Amino acid sequence: QLSQHNLPFIYETHADDHDQLVRRLGPVARSPSLLAVVTLNEILKERCTEVGVPVDRIITLPDAVDVDRWQGAPGRTEARRQLDFADKKFYAMYCGHLYDHRGIEDILGAAEQLPEVEFVLIGGWEKDVDRRRQEAAHLANVHIRGFVPNSEVPLYAAASDCLLVPYSANVPRVESMSPLKIFESMATNRPIIASDLAAIRSHLTNGRNAVLVPPDSGTSLADAITAAQAAERANR
């Protein structure tokens, strides 16, 4: 409608489905009213050029976070006191939705193998929280807290010993996704354990700022957590 009325506009999209882009962006791809298309990464930029958007009108802006808000969280001891976490336990933290293909099955599989580790999952719609709580009912070391205000997420990260980003290889948009939790995790000083997927490797490097493990493997996730636990003990 903006194009039809010759009103200048900026179009933002995270879509990578060709047919969807053809329907929504194709008709205005070369409109003089289109000032720019804003998207997340080079893969999505290429998708936009495929439907006719001139490359010089595409702006790539990756996700980002307010680093000060994350690094301004209290220290681990104080964060655990505020959240009533045990001081001497090892906590593996997941922050995000509880949909399928988000690695929740891997987390529960790792929890079965590591009963001495406390797994805390925050986030998720109520129906997903209920389902995952049923799936984890037999695991005393899994704590699914559900939704918390975004302002409290840095506090949970500060209370943790490692942060989990275990996406499945079958997650929709696996090649073009840009998970915000990656950037949030990078804003902390906690070890990150993430799935070894191309979209994640574009931001995280195995052995440098993260440990990358094969996706869809609770055992691989458990092994990485065990290594993080051993490193934490060695540094105490």
XYZ file of N, CA and C in Angstrom:
708
model
N 0.827 -1.198 0.000
C 0.000 0.000 0.000
C 0.868 1.257 0.000
N 1.967 1.236 0.751
C 2.848 2.388 0.765
C 3.410 2.655 -0.624
N 3.784 1.573 -1.299
C 4.327 1.709 -2.644
C 3.279 2.270 -3.599
N 2.051 1.807 -3.457
C 0.985 2.270 -4.347
C 0.710 3.757 -4.184
N 0.953 4.271 -2.989
C 0.719 5.693 -2.723
C 2.001 6.513 -2.815
N 3.055 5.875 -3.343
C 4.337 6.559 -3.529
C 4.913 7.118 -2.234
N 4.679 6.400 -1.142
C 5.239 6.804 0.148
C 6.526 6.025 0.393
N 7.617 6.700 0.700
C 8.887 5.987 0.933
C 8.797 5.087 2.163
N 9.406 3.900 2.081
C 9.341 2.962 3.199
C 10.577 2.083 3.225
N 10.827 1.484 4.400
C 11.887 0.497 4.618
C 11.217 -0.821 4.983
N 11.637 -1.891 4.334
C 11.037 -3.210 4.542
C 12.027 -4.072 5.321
N 11.600 -4.588 6.470
C 12.451 -5.489 7.254
C 11.899 -6.905 7.157
N 12.771 -7.879 6.932
C 12.323 -9.271 6.840
C 13.381 -10.217 7.379
N 12.914 -11.280 8.049
C 13.777 -12.379 8.485
C 13.433 -13.654 7.715
N 12.553 -13.544 6.744
C 12.078 -14.712 6.013
C 13.135 -15.215 5.039
N 13.198 -16.534 4.881
C 14.089 -17.103 3.871
C 13.334 -17.982 2.873
N 12.024 -18.070 3.034
C 11.209 -18.862 2.114
C 11.024 -18.096 0.807
N 11.458 -18.703 -0.295
C 11.445 -18.014 -1.585
C 10.032 -17.589 -1.987
N 9.071 -18.503 -1.875
C 7.707 -18.190 -2.290
C 7.128 -17.046 -1.462
N 7.418 -17.051 -0.159
C 6.921 -15.983 0.705
C 7.528 -14.637 0.310
N 8.825 -14.644 0.017
C 9.483 -13.403 -0.403
C 8.949 -12.926 -1.748
N 8.680 -13.863 -2.653
C 8.116 -13.486 -3.949
C 6.774 -12.787 -3.765
N 5.924 -13.344 -2.876
C 4.596 -12.760 -2.662
C 4.672 -11.385 -2.007
N 5.529 -11.257 -0.994
C 5.508 -10.045 -0.190
C 6.481 -8.969 -0.676
N 7.647 -9.407 -1.098
C 8.685 -8.441 -1.455
C 8.821 -8.262 -2.959
N 8.529 -9.324 -3.704
C 8.680 -9.264 -5.150
C 7.970 -8.084 -5.798
N 6.692 -7.822 -5.463
C 5.970 -6.738 -6.145
C 6.556 -5.345 -5.919
N 7.337 -5.176 -4.841
C 7.877 -3.835 -4.542
C 9.397 -3.811 -4.630
N 9.997 -4.909 -5.127
C 11.453 -5.035 -5.085
C 12.166 -3.882 -5.777
N 11.598 -3.370 -6.843
C 12.243 -2.284 -7.587
C 11.428 -0.999 -7.568
N 10.530 -0.914 -6.617
C 9.744 0.313 -6.484
C 10.644 1.464 -6.041
N 10.506 2.635 -6.633
C 11.303 3.781 -6.188
C 10.976 4.198 -4.761
N 9.838 3.760 -4.241
C 9.480 4.089 -2.863
C 10.227 3.236 -1.850
N 10.768 2.086 -2.303
C 11.494 1.205 -1.402
C 12.889 1.775 -1.164
N 13.099 2.306 0.031
C 14.391 2.898 0.352
C 15.431 1.835 0.674
N 15.000 0.782 1.383
C 15.951 -0.262 1.778
C 15.197 -1.479 2.273
N 15.856 -2.627 2.170
C 15.405 -3.859 2.826
C 16.428 -4.180 3.902
N 15.956 -4.391 5.115
C 16.832 -4.702 6.243
C 16.650 -6.165 6.611
N 17.747 -6.894 6.706
C 17.672 -8.303 7.080
C 18.862 -8.671 7.957
N 18.950 -9.965 8.351
C 19.840 -10.356 9.443
C 21.241 -10.792 9.033
N 21.366 -11.436 7.872
C 22.662 -12.016 7.532
C 22.806 -12.150 6.025
N 23.978 -12.624 5.601
C 24.283 -12.684 4.180
C 23.405 -13.695 3.437
N 23.007 -14.764 4.112
C 22.130 -15.744 3.463
C 20.789 -15.114 3.118
N 20.217 -14.368 4.068
C 18.938 -13.718 3.814
C 19.094 -12.591 2.798
N 20.243 -11.942 2.800
C 20.516 -10.918 1.788
C 20.455 -11.528 0.394
N 21.057 -12.697 0.236
C 21.035 -13.379 -1.058
C 19.617 -13.752 -1.460
N 18.810 -14.194 -0.482
C 17.416 -14.541 -0.779
C 16.666 -13.320 -1.330
N 16.964 -12.147 -0.776
C 16.283 -10.930 -1.228
C 16.702 -10.551 -2.645
N 17.971 -10.737 -2.962
C 18.411 -10.418 -4.329
C 17.766 -11.363 -5.330
N 17.477 -12.591 -4.900
C 16.876 -13.573 -5.808
C 15.471 -13.180 -6.245
N 14.789 -12.356 -5.441
C 13.442 -11.914 -5.824
C 13.471 -10.513 -6.417
N 14.674 -10.005 -6.726
C 14.770 -8.778 -7.498
C 15.160 -7.523 -6.774
N 15.453 -7.604 -5.483
C 15.855 -6.402 -4.751
C 17.289 -6.032 -5.140
N 17.552 -4.815 -5.575
C 18.922 -4.410 -5.900
C 19.823 -4.545 -4.673
N 21.012 -5.080 -4.873
C 21.891 -5.368 -3.743
C 22.257 -4.113 -2.971
N 22.297 -2.963 -3.657
C 22.680 -1.738 -2.953
C 21.553 -1.171 -2.097
N 20.395 -1.819 -2.134
C 19.296 -1.393 -1.259
C 19.112 -2.336 -0.068
N 19.993 -3.307 0.066
C 19.857 -4.278 1.158
C 20.864 -3.951 2.258
N 20.356 -3.838 3.465
C 21.191 -3.560 4.638
C 21.171 -4.790 5.534
N 22.353 -5.303 5.869
C 22.457 -6.466 6.747
C 22.809 -5.999 8.153
N 21.915 -6.247 9.095
C 22.120 -5.853 10.488
C 21.898 -7.075 11.379
N 22.953 -7.741 11.829
C 22.790 -8.893 12.723
C 22.132 -8.496 14.033
N 21.586 -9.481 14.726
C 21.025 -9.253 16.054
C 22.095 -8.688 16.986
N 21.649 -8.028 18.022
C 22.583 -7.458 18.996
C 21.892 -7.367 20.346
N 22.661 -7.115 21.382
C 22.120 -6.994 22.727
C 22.737 -5.782 23.409
N 22.098 -5.363 24.482
C 22.648 -4.306 25.333
C 23.675 -4.953 26.263
N 24.952 -4.865 25.899
C 26.002 -5.555 26.642
C 26.055 -5.086 28.092
N 25.853 -3.796 28.323
C 25.945 -3.270 29.683
C 24.920 -3.923 30.603
N 23.737 -4.203 30.068
C 22.686 -4.809 30.895
C 23.089 -6.201 31.348
N 23.806 -6.928 30.488
C 24.224 -8.288 30.832
C 25.445 -8.273 31.741
N 26.394 -7.444 31.415
C 27.612 -7.426 32.211
C 27.435 -6.650 33.513
N 26.297 -5.970 33.639
C 25.998 -5.285 34.882
C 25.291 -6.159 35.900
N 25.079 -7.433 35.575
C 24.437 -8.368 36.507
C 25.361 -8.612 37.694
N 24.808 -9.009 38.839
C 25.661 -9.282 40.002
C 26.546 -10.493 39.786
N 27.509 -10.680 40.671
C 28.378 -11.843 40.606
C 27.609 -13.120 40.886
N 28.271 -14.248 40.671
C 27.605 -15.546 40.777
C 27.027 -15.787 42.170
N 27.794 -15.485 43.192
C 27.323 -15.747 44.557
C 26.077 -14.949 44.869
N 26.078 -13.662 44.531
C 24.918 -12.816 44.807
C 23.732 -13.215 43.936
N 23.986 -13.556 42.664
C 22.898 -13.987 41.787
C 22.239 -15.249 42.327
N 23.032 -16.171 42.809
C 22.468 -17.407 43.365
C 21.694 -17.136 44.649
N 22.176 -16.198 45.429
C 21.442 -15.854 46.651
C 20.068 -15.298 46.291
N 20.013 -14.413 45.284
C 18.742 -13.805 44.904
C 17.774 -14.823 44.310
N 18.299 -15.836 43.630
C 17.449 -16.840 42.985
C 17.258 -18.093 43.832
N 17.867 -18.104 44.991
C 17.785 -19.254 45.901
C 18.357 -20.512 45.247
N 19.496 -20.353 44.563
C 20.239 -21.483 44.017
C 21.253 -21.966 45.048
N 21.562 -23.251 45.010
C 22.582 -23.800 45.904
C 23.960 -23.260 45.518
N 24.748 -22.926 46.498
C 26.039 -22.283 46.232
C 27.039 -23.246 45.598
N 27.031 -24.516 45.971
C 28.073 -25.457 45.549
C 27.678 -26.326 44.351
N 26.472 -26.186 43.863
C 26.023 -27.000 42.731
C 26.555 -26.436 41.415
N 26.590 -27.286 40.380
C 26.949 -26.858 39.034
C 25.657 -26.689 38.245
N 25.437 -25.481 37.691
C 24.192 -25.161 37.008
C 24.424 -24.973 35.508
N 23.681 -25.745 34.723
C 23.658 -25.580 33.267
C 22.339 -24.895 32.913
N 22.420 -23.760 32.226
C 21.255 -22.899 32.031
C 20.833 -22.842 30.568
N 19.533 -22.959 30.333
C 18.957 -22.751 29.002
C 17.941 -21.627 29.101
N 18.046 -20.650 28.211
C 17.109 -19.530 28.177
C 16.485 -19.464 26.786
N 15.176 -19.619 26.701
C 14.532 -19.534 25.392
C 13.252 -20.340 25.336
N 12.702 -20.431 24.152
C 11.464 -21.178 23.973
C 11.704 -22.685 24.098
N 10.622 -23.403 24.322
C 10.685 -24.846 24.548
C 10.058 -25.618 23.385
N 10.070 -25.004 22.207
C 9.519 -25.662 21.021
C 10.294 -26.935 20.691
N 9.736 -27.707 19.756
C 10.493 -28.806 19.159
C 11.699 -28.241 18.404
N 12.726 -29.045 18.296
C 13.945 -28.708 17.556
C 14.785 -27.623 18.232
N 14.494 -27.295 19.478
C 15.309 -26.324 20.202
C 16.323 -27.010 21.122
N 16.469 -28.318 20.966
C 17.455 -29.041 21.751
C 16.996 -29.425 23.143
N 15.721 -29.284 23.434
C 15.230 -29.616 24.773
C 15.386 -31.107 25.046
N 15.160 -31.921 24.023
C 15.349 -33.358 24.195
C 16.809 -33.681 24.542
N 17.736 -32.956 23.936
C 19.155 -33.161 24.240
C 19.456 -32.788 25.683
N 18.851 -31.692 26.142
C 19.067 -31.269 27.530
C 18.551 -32.327 28.499
N 17.358 -32.855 28.228
C 16.807 -33.878 29.113
C 17.645 -35.153 29.047
N 18.152 -35.472 27.859
C 19.033 -36.629 27.737
C 20.316 -36.445 28.515
N 20.886 -35.245 28.462
C 22.100 -34.961 29.230
C 21.811 -35.009 30.727
N 20.646 -34.525 31.122
C 20.285 -34.516 32.545
C 20.182 -35.933 33.094
N 19.720 -36.860 32.284
C 19.649 -38.253 32.721
C 21.047 -38.812 32.991
N 22.014 -38.370 32.216
C 23.378 -38.875 32.352
C 24.174 -38.147 33.422
N 23.711 -36.954 33.821
C 24.474 -36.126 34.765
C 23.589 -35.722 35.945
N 23.235 -36.663 36.797
C 22.324 -36.341 37.896
C 22.896 -35.347 38.902
N 24.238 -35.162 38.887
C 24.847 -34.231 39.835
C 24.815 -32.789 39.325
N 24.394 -32.582 38.079
C 24.303 -31.241 37.496
C 22.854 -30.767 37.559
N 22.673 -29.496 37.907
C 21.340 -28.912 37.936
C 21.071 -28.214 36.602
N 19.986 -28.596 35.942
C 19.607 -28.010 34.659
C 18.426 -27.077 34.886
N 18.589 -25.831 34.534
C 17.535 -24.835 34.711
C 17.125 -24.316 33.340
N 15.830 -24.389 33.034
C 15.296 -23.907 31.772
C 14.316 -22.784 32.060
N 14.563 -21.631 31.483
C 13.626 -20.520 31.649
C 13.110 -20.107 30.279
N 11.841 -19.686 30.257
C 11.207 -19.286 29.013
C 10.171 -20.305 28.569
N 9.449 -19.965 27.511
C 8.478 -20.881 26.939
C 7.040 -20.469 27.199
N 6.185 -20.769 26.213
C 4.754 -20.567 26.398
C 4.231 -21.593 27.401
N 3.115 -21.260 28.025
C 2.582 -22.099 29.107
C 2.337 -23.537 28.650
N 1.789 -23.714 27.453
C 1.499 -25.078 26.982
C 2.792 -25.867 26.773
N 3.853 -25.191 26.327
C 5.136 -25.875 26.148
C 5.784 -26.174 27.488
N 5.642 -25.257 28.423
C 6.175 -25.491 29.770
C 5.517 -26.712 30.393
N 4.196 -26.805 30.276
C 3.477 -27.956 30.844
C 3.951 -29.266 30.209
N 4.115 -29.255 28.888
C 4.544 -30.478 28.194
C 5.948 -30.881 28.613
N 6.848 -29.931 28.669
C 8.222 -30.260 29.024
C 8.338 -30.691 30.489
N 7.519 -30.118 31.353
C 7.545 -30.545 32.753
C 7.095 -31.996 32.884
N 6.125 -32.388 32.075
C 5.702 -33.789 32.091
C 6.827 -34.697 31.605
N 7.519 -34.269 30.551
C 8.614 -35.069 30.012
C 9.771 -35.200 30.995
N 9.954 -34.179 31.832
C 11.075 -34.161 32.770
C 10.669 -34.549 34.189
N 9.452 -35.062 34.357
C 8.943 -35.329 35.703
C 9.808 -36.312 36.483
N 10.507 -37.193 35.764
C 11.329 -38.205 36.440
C 12.744 -37.718 36.737
N 13.038 -36.466 36.382
C 14.394 -35.941 36.543
C 14.404 -34.869 37.638
N 14.921 -35.242 38.783
C 14.926 -34.308 39.916
C 15.880 -33.144 39.706
N 16.807 -33.272 38.767
C 17.799 -32.225 38.536
C 17.428 -31.289 37.387
N 16.192 -31.378 36.908
C 15.718 -30.487 35.857
C 14.666 -29.551 36.448
N 14.874 -28.252 36.273
C 13.989 -27.235 36.846
C 13.499 -26.337 35.712
N 12.247 -26.498 35.333
C 11.663 -25.728 34.243
C 10.834 -24.610 34.867
N 11.377 -23.413 34.817
C 10.770 -22.293 35.531
C 9.781 -21.511 34.686
N 9.744 -21.753 33.389
C 8.813 -21.021 32.548
C 9.245 -19.593 32.302
N 8.282 -18.790 31.900
C 8.566 -17.410 31.528
C 9.029 -16.588 32.727
N 10.046 -15.788 32.519
C 10.455 -14.768 33.483
C 10.612 -13.463 32.712
N 10.464 -12.317 33.363
C 10.664 -11.045 32.660
C 12.060 -10.985 32.036
N 12.143 -10.397 30.867
C 13.434 -10.317 30.183
C 14.483 -9.627 31.036
N 14.055 -8.717 31.868
C 15.001 -7.994 32.725
C 15.693 -8.917 33.720
N 15.103 -10.098 33.984
C 15.689 -11.024 34.950
C 16.617 -12.056 34.300
N 16.598 -12.151 32.982
C 17.396 -13.176 32.307
C 18.894 -13.010 32.591
N 19.453 -11.789 32.583
C 20.882 -11.669 32.925
C 21.214 -12.192 34.312
N 20.281 -12.086 35.254
C 20.505 -12.591 36.603
C 20.637 -14.114 36.587
N 19.791 -14.784 35.817
C 19.879 -16.245 35.698
C 21.196 -16.650 35.051
N 21.587 -15.928 34.015
C 22.860 -16.231 33.367
C 24.021 -16.061 34.347
N 23.952 -15.020 35.167
C 25.019 -14.766 36.137
C 25.102 -15.870 37.183
N 23.979 -16.507 37.468
C 23.948 -17.568 38.476
C 24.416 -18.905 37.927
N 24.595 -19.015 36.619
C 24.905 -20.292 35.996
C 26.400 -20.560 35.937
N 26.731 -21.804 35.613
C 28.119 -22.193 35.357
C 28.390 -22.360 33.870
N 27.354 -22.658 33.085
C 27.482 -22.703 31.630
C 26.121 -22.447 31.021
N 26.130 -21.961 29.780
C 24.908 -21.625 29.066
C 24.748 -22.562 27.874
N 23.538 -23.069 27.676
C 23.273 -24.068 26.641
C 22.503 -23.462 25.477
N 22.991 -23.721 24.256
C 22.320 -23.274 23.031
C 22.259 -24.468 22.075
N 21.461 -25.494 22.414
C 21.514 -26.776 21.675
C 20.465 -26.903 20.577
N 20.561 -26.127 19.531
C 19.591 -26.234 18.439
C 19.723 -27.567 17.712
N 18.576 -28.066 17.216
C 18.559 -29.271 16.403
C 18.946 -28.949 14.967
N 19.503 -29.920 14.281
C 19.791 -29.754 12.858
C 18.507 -29.659 12.044
N 17.369 -30.002 12.644
C 16.087 -29.974 11.947
C 15.268 -28.725 12.249
N 15.860 -27.761 12.935
C 15.116 -26.549 13.268
C 14.792 -25.797 11.978
N 13.577 -25.235 11.865
C 13.261 -24.446 10.669
C 14.254 -23.302 10.477
N 14.577 -23.008 9.240
C 15.511 -21.938 8.886
C 16.888 -22.189 9.492
N 17.313 -23.442 9.502
C 18.559 -23.798 10.168
C 19.763 -23.092 9.548
N 19.718 -22.808 8.252
C 20.853 -22.172 7.599
C 20.868 -20.664 7.783
N 19.698 -20.063 7.952
C 19.625 -18.604 7.969
C 19.254 -18.007 9.317
N 19.039 -18.842 10.324
C 18.612 -18.320 11.614
C 19.713 -17.470 12.251
N 19.281 -16.618 13.168
C 20.212 -15.768 13.913
C 19.711 -15.678 15.347
N 19.907 -16.740 16.139
C 19.316 -16.799 17.483
C 19.846 -15.700 18.402
N 18.922 -14.934 18.953
C 19.318 -13.852 19.848
C 20.049 -14.389 21.070
N 19.715 -15.627 21.500
C 20.350 -16.170 22.699
C 21.857 -16.350 22.517
N 22.320 -16.485 21.276
C 23.760 -16.554 21.051
C 24.422 -15.256 21.505
N 23.849 -14.141 21.090
C 24.436 -12.849 21.404
C 24.286 -12.523 22.884
N 23.165 -12.930 23.460
C 22.992 -12.734 24.894
C 24.025 -13.549 25.676
N 24.253 -14.782 25.239
C 25.246 -15.621 25.914
C 26.645 -15.034 25.778
N 26.954 -14.495 24.608
C 28.268 -13.909 24.387
C 28.491 -12.674 25.252
N 27.414 -12.036 25.689
C 27.539 -10.845 26.525
C 27.856 -11.188 27.975
N 27.823 -12.472 28.322
C 28.184 -12.908 29.669
C 29.625 -13.403 29.666
N 30.094 -13.789 30.827
C 31.439 -14.399 30.892
C 31.330 -15.871 31.277
N 30.223 -16.498 30.846
C 30.011 -17.905 31.158
C 30.356 -18.766 29.940
N 30.843 -19.990 30.154
C 31.086 -20.892 29.022
C 29.793 -21.154 28.247
N 29.906 -21.195 26.937
C 28.766 -21.448 26.054
C 28.945 -22.818 25.401
N 27.917 -23.646 25.488
C 27.899 -24.932 24.798
C 26.767 -24.875 23.790
N 27.110 -24.974 22.510
C 26.122 -24.770 21.456
C 26.235 -25.856 20.391
N 25.186 -25.967 19.594
C 25.191 -26.940 18.495
C 26.125 -26.479 17.388
N 26.795 -27.439 16.788
C 27.729 -27.155 15.707
C 26.953 -27.072 14.390
N 26.358 -25.906 14.146
C 25.585 -25.634 12.941
C 26.158 -24.405 12.245
N 26.013 -24.340 10.935
C 26.637 -23.270 10.162
C 26.217 -21.887 10.650
N 24.930 -21.706 10.925
C 24.455 -20.395 11.356
C 25.035 -20.002 12.702
N 25.339 -20.989 13.545
C 25.947 -20.706 14.846
C 27.444 -20.497 14.699
N 28.078 -21.266 13.807
C 29.522 -21.098 13.588
C 29.873 -19.728 13.019
N 28.907 -19.030 12.437
C 29.197 -17.703 11.912
C 29.419 -16.698 13.036
N 29.069 -17.089 14.264
C 29.254 -16.197 15.412
C 30.116 -16.814 16.510
N 30.071 -18.130 16.638
C 30.819 -18.811 17.683
C 31.889 -19.703 17.064
N 33.041 -19.739 17.697
C 34.148 -20.555 17.208
C 34.506 -21.590 18.262
N 34.493 -22.847 17.874
C 34.785 -23.931 18.807
C 36.177 -23.759 19.414
N 36.234 -23.811 20.726
C 37.499 -23.713 21.415
C 37.966 -22.301 21.681
N 37.281 -21.313 21.103
C 37.684 -19.937 21.346
C 36.667 -19.208 22.224
N 35.436 -19.118 21.742
C 34.413 -18.461 22.560
C 33.232 -19.374 22.837
N 33.380 -20.667 22.539
C 32.310 -21.629 22.797
C 32.836 -23.044 22.619
N 32.056 -23.993 23.099
C 32.270 -25.409 22.782
C 31.112 -25.815 21.890
N 31.430 -26.247 20.667
C 30.404 -26.654 19.716
C 30.322 -28.171 19.664
N 29.102 -28.679 19.772
C 28.893 -30.126 19.837
C 27.934 -30.555 18.737
N 27.980 -31.825 18.322
C 27.032 -32.299 17.314
C 25.597 -32.084 17.775
N 24.725 -31.598 16.895
C 23.320 -31.409 17.286
C 22.605 -32.736 17.457
N 21.491 -32.682 18.175
C 20.619 -33.852 18.353
C 21.331 -34.991 19.058
N 22.144 -34.662 20.053
C 22.882 -35.681 20.802
C 22.978 -35.278 22.263
N 22.159 -35.904 23.096
C 22.241 -35.649 24.526
C 23.576 -36.077 25.099
N 24.163 -37.137 24.547
C 25.456 -37.617 25.036
C 26.558 -36.612 24.752
N 26.572 -36.039 23.553
C 27.584 -35.032 23.224
C 27.424 -33.801 24.108
N 26.200 -33.426 24.366
C 25.957 -32.291 25.246
C 26.433 -32.601 26.660
N 26.141 -33.803 27.128
C 26.574 -34.213 28.465
C 28.092 -34.220 28.576
N 28.775 -34.687 27.542
C 30.243 -34.716 27.569
C 30.816 -33.300 27.676
N 30.238 -32.369 26.942
C 30.717 -30.987 26.993
C 30.454 -30.357 28.351
N 29.313 -30.659 28.935
C 29.007 -30.129 30.269
C 29.965 -30.714 31.301
N 30.255 -32.002 31.176
C 31.220 -32.632 32.086
C 32.582 -31.958 31.989
N 33.012 -31.645 30.767
C 34.298 -30.964 30.586
C 34.262 -29.567 31.203
N 33.137 -28.869 31.039
C 33.006 -27.527 31.646
C 33.015 -27.620 33.172
N 32.395 -28.672 33.685
C 32.367 -28.888 35.125
C 33.774 -29.155 35.644
N 34.556 -29.957 34.920
C 35.923 -30.238 35.339
C 36.781 -28.983 35.301
N 36.589 -28.152 34.278
C 37.356 -26.911 34.188
C 36.990 -25.962 35.328
N 35.731 -25.933 35.679
C 35.286 -25.070 36.782
C 35.920 -25.523 38.094
N 35.977 -26.812 38.324
C 36.590 -27.337 39.560
C 38.084 -27.008 39.586
N 38.738 -27.111 38.437
C 40.176 -26.834 38.372
C 40.502 -25.384 38.649
N 39.543 -24.492 38.339
C 39.785 -23.062 38.519
C 39.430 -22.571 39.909
N 38.833 -23.416 40.709
C 38.453 -22.985 42.057
C 39.661 -23.000 42.987
